[in-house]
XYZ file of N, CA and C in Angstrom:
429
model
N 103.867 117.476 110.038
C 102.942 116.623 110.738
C 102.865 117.120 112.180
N 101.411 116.953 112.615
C 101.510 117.702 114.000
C 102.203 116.830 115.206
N 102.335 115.868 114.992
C 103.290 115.338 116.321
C 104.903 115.210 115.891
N 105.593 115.594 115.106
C 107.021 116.147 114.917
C 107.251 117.374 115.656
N 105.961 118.211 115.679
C 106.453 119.764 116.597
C 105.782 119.364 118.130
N 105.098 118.361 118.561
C 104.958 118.346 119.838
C 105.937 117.426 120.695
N 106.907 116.421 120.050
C 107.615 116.041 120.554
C 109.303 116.187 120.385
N 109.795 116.564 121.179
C 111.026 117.084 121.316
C 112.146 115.991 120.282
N 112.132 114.932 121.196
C 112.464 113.758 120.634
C 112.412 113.255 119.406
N 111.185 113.277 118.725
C 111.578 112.982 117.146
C 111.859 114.033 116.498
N 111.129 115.730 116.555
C 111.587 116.620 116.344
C 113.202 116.658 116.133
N 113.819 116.220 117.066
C 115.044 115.872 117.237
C 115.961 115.315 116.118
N 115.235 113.646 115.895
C 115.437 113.517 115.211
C 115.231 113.663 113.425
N 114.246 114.226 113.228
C 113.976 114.434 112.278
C 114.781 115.376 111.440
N 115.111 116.342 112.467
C 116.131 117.527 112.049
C 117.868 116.721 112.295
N 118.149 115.722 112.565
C 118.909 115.064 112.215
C 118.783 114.308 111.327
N 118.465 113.537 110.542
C 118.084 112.824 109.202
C 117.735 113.658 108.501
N 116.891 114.538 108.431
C 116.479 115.276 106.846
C 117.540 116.231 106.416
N 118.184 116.567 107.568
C 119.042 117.921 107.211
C 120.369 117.216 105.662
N 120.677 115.495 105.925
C 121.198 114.471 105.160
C 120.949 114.852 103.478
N 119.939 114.716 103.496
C 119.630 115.385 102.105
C 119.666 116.562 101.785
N 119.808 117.544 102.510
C 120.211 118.779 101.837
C 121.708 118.861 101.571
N 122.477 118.026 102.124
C 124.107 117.546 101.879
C 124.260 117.065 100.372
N 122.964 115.934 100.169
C 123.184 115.782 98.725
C 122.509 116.649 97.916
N 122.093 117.474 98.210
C 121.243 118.474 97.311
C 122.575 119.298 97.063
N 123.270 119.863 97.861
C 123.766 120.407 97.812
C 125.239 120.075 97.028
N 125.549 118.685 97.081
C 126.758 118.205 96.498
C 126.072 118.340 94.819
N 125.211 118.378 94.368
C 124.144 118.197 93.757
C 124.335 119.317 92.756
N 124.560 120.208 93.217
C 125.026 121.340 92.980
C 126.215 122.017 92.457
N 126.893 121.580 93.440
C 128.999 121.316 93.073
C 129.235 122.357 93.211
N 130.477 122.505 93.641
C 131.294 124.033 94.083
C 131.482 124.590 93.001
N 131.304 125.982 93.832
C 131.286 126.976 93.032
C 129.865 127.388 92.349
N 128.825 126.738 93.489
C 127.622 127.232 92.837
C 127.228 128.500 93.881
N 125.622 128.591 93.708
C 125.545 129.908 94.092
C 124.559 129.110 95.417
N 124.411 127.943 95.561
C 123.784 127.314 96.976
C 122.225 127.212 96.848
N 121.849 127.312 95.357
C 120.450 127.242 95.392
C 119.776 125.739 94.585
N 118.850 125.207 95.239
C 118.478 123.986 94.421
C 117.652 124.007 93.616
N 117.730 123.885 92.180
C 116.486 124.034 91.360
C 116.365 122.602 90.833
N 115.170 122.612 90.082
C 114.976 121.348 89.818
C 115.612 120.058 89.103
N 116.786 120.630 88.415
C 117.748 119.478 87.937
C 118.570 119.108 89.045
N 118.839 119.925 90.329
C 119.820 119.532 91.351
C 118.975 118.680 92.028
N 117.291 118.349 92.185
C 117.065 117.770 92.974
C 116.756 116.740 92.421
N 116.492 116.626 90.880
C 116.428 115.013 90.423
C 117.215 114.913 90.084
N 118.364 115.264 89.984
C 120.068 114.532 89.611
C 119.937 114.148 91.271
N 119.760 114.296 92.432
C 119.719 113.444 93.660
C 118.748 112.449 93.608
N 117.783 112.574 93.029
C 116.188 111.099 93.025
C 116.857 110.402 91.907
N 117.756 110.510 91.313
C 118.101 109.669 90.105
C 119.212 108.871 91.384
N 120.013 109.697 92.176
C 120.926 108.701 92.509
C 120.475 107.960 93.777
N 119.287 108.300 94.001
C 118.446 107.123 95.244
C 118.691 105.953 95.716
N 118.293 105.239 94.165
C 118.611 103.822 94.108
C 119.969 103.608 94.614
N 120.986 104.425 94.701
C 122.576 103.881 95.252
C 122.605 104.227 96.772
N 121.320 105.023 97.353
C 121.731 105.785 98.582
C 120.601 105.023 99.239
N 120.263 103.828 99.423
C 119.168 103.364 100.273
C 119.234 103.411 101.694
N 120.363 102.943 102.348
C 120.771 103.751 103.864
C 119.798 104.878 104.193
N 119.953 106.411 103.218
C 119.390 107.276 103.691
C 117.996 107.804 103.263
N 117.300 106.719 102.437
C 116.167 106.627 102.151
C 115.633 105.936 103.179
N 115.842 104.643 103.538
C 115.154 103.749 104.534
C 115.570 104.747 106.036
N 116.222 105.524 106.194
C 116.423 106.254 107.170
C 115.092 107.494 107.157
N 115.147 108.247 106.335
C 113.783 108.866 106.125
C 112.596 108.264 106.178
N 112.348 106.941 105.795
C 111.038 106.295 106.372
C 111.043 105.925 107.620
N 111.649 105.760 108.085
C 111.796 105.335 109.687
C 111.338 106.717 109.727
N 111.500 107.763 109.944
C 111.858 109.118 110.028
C 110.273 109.440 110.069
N 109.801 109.142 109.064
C 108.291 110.041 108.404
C 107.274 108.978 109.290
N 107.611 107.735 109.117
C 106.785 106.722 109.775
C 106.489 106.962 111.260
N 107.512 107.276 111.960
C 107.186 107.786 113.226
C 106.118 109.429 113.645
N 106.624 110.180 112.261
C 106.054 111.326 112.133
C 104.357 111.436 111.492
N 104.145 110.422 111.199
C 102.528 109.990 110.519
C 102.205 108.990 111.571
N 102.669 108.154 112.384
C 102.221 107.217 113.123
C 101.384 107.872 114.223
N 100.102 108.713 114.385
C 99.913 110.055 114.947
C 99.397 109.265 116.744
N 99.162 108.287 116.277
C 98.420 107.644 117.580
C 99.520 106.763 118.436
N 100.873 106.236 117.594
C 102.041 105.890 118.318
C 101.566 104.203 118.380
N 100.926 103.942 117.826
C 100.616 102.044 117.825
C 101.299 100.844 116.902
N 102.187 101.911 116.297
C 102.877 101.122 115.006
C 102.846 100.709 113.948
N 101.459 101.555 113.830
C 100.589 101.151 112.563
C 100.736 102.354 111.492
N 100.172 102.513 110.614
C 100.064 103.850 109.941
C 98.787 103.081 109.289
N 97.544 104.193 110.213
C 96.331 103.891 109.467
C 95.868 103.898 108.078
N 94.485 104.273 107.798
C 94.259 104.872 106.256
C 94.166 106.417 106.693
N 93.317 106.813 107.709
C 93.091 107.856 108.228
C 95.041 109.069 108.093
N 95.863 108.036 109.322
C 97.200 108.874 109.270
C 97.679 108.928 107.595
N 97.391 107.815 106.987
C 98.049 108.041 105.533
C 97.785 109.067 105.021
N 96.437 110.049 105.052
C 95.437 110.927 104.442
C 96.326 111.601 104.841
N 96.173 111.977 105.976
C 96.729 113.257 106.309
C 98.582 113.209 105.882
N 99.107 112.346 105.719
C 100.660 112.787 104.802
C 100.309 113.100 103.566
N 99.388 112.219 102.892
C 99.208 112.895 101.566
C 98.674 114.061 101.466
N 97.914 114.883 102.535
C 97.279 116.337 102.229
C 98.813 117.336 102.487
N 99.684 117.067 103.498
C 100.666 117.397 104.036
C 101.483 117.429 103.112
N 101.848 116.291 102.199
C 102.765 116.564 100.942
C 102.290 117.487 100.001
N 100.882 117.502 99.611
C 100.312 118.509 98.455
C 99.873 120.222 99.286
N 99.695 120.002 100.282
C 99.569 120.929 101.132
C 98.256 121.692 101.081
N 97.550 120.398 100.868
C 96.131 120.683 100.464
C 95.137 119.081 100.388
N 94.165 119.552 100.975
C 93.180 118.078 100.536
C 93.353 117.652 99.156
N 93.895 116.590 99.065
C 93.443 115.437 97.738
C 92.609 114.355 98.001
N 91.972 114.266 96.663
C 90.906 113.291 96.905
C 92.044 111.903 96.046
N 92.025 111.074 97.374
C 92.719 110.038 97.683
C 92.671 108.081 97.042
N 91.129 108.426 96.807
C 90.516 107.645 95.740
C 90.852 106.012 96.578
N 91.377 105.130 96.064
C 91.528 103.625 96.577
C 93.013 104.146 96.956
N 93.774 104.669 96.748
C 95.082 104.560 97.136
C 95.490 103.382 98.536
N 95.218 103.992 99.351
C 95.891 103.222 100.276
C 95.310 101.680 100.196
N 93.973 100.776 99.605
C 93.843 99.513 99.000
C 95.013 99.056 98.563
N 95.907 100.172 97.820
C 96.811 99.329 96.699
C 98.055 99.111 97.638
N 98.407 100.417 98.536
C 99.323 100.588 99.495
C 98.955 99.440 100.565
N 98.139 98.850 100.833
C 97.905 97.872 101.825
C 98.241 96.343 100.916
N 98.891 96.028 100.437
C 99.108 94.618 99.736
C 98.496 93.423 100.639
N 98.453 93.394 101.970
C 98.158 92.274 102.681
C 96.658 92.717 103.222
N 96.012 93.407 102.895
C 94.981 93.957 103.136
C 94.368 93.950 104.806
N 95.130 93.959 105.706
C 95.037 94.329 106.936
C 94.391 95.363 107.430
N 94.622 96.380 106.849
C 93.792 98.052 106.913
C 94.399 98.394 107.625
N 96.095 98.608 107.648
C 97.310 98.951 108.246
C 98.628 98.925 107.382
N 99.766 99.796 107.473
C 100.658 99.663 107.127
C 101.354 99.347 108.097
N 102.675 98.477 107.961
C 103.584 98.203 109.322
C 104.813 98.861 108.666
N 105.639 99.251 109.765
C 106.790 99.948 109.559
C 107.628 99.021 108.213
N 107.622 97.786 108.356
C 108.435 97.658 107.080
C 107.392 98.058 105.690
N 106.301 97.555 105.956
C 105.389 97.752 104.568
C 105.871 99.083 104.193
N 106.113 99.705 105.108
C 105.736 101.603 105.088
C 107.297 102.205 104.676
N 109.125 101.139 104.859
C 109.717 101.872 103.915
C 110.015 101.146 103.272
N 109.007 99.536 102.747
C 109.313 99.241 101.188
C 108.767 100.151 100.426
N 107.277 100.949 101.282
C 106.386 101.428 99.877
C 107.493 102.847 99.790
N 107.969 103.615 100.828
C 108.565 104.746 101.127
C 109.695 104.780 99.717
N 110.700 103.788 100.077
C 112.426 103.604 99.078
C 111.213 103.136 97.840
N 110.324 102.443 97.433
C 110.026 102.571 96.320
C 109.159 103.700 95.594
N 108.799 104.580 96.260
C 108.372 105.797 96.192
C 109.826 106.504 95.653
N 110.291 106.721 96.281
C 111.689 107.200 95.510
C 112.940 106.785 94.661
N 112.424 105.730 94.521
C 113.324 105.145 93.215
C 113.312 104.304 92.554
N 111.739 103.960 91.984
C 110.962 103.166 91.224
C 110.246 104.232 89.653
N 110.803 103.541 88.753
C 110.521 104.555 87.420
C 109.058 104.087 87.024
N 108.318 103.065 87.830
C 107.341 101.808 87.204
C 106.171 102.473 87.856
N 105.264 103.420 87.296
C 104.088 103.932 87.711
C 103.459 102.494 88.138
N 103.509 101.379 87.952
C 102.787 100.251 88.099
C 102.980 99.741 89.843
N 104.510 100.230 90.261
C 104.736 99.782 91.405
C 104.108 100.665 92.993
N 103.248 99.825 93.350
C 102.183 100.431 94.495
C 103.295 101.543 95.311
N 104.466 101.436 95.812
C 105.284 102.667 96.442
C 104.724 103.558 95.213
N 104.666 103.914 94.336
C 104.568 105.554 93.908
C 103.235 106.243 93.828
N 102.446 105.249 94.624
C 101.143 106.161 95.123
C 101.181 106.521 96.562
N 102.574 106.643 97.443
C 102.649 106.733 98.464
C 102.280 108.085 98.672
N 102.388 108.933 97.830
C 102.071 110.700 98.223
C 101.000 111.033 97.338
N 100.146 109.974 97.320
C 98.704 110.298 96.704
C 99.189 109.761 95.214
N 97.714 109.887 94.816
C 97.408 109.118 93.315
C 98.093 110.020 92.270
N 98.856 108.759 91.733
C 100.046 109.542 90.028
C 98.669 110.381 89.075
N 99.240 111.373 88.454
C 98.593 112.639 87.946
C 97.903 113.520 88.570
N 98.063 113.749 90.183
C 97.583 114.949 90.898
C 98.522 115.820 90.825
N 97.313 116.731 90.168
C 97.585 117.904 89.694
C 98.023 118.912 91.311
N 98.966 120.022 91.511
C 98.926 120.997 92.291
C 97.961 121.841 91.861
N 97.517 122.719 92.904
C 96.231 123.300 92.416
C 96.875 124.626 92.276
């Protein structure tokens, strides 16, 4: 996100909190490996989410500040777009998503809305539950 590299400060922090999960990626792994994460090391860590909420709700604080692009406390529809192009690393067409992500229909997310939808984004099995359209609409395809 472009205001993580213009400010020192969350930059800061960001590289303090995320670096957290590569600890469990890496335990993830277990000694005596060769230090690389493939895809069973990283959902044997999204499986154990649900026990690690501390450092999930720590990453939304984290990302929320890093999408909050205008600094008002909000996370628009507009800033939402741009995390979801940022996660796929490419324009997706975004469809109602953030409608469903807005439950109180304000045309805002607030920092808590933003890491209930966040921790249920990562450790909700229930395609039904509005967190798992947080990184764009379920069945987008990578191109």
């Amino acid at each position: 996100m472009p205001r993580v590299a213009g400010e020192p400060g969350l930059a800061g922090w960001v590289e303090s909190v995320m670096p957290g999960w590569w600890g469990h990626l890496a335990a993830a792994v277990g000694p005596g490996g060769d230090a690389r994460i493939d895809m069973d090391g990283l959902l044997g860590v999204v499986d154990r989410l649900p026990a690690m909420r501390a450092e999930t709700t720590a990453t939304a604080d984290v990302m929320f500040d890093a999408v909050d692009d205008n600094r008002d406390g909000r996370i628009s529809r507009t800033e939402h777009r741009r995390l979801i192009d940022a996660w796929h690393g490419r324009p997706v067409d975004t469809a109602d998503v953030f409608d469903h992500l807005d439950q109180d229909g304000d045309g805002c997310l607030s920092r808590s809305e933003f890491a209930f939808l966040w921790t249920q984004f990562w450790t909700s099995d229930d395609p039904g539950d509005p967190g798992n359209l947080m990184c764009g609409p379920l069945g987008t395809e990578e191109a």
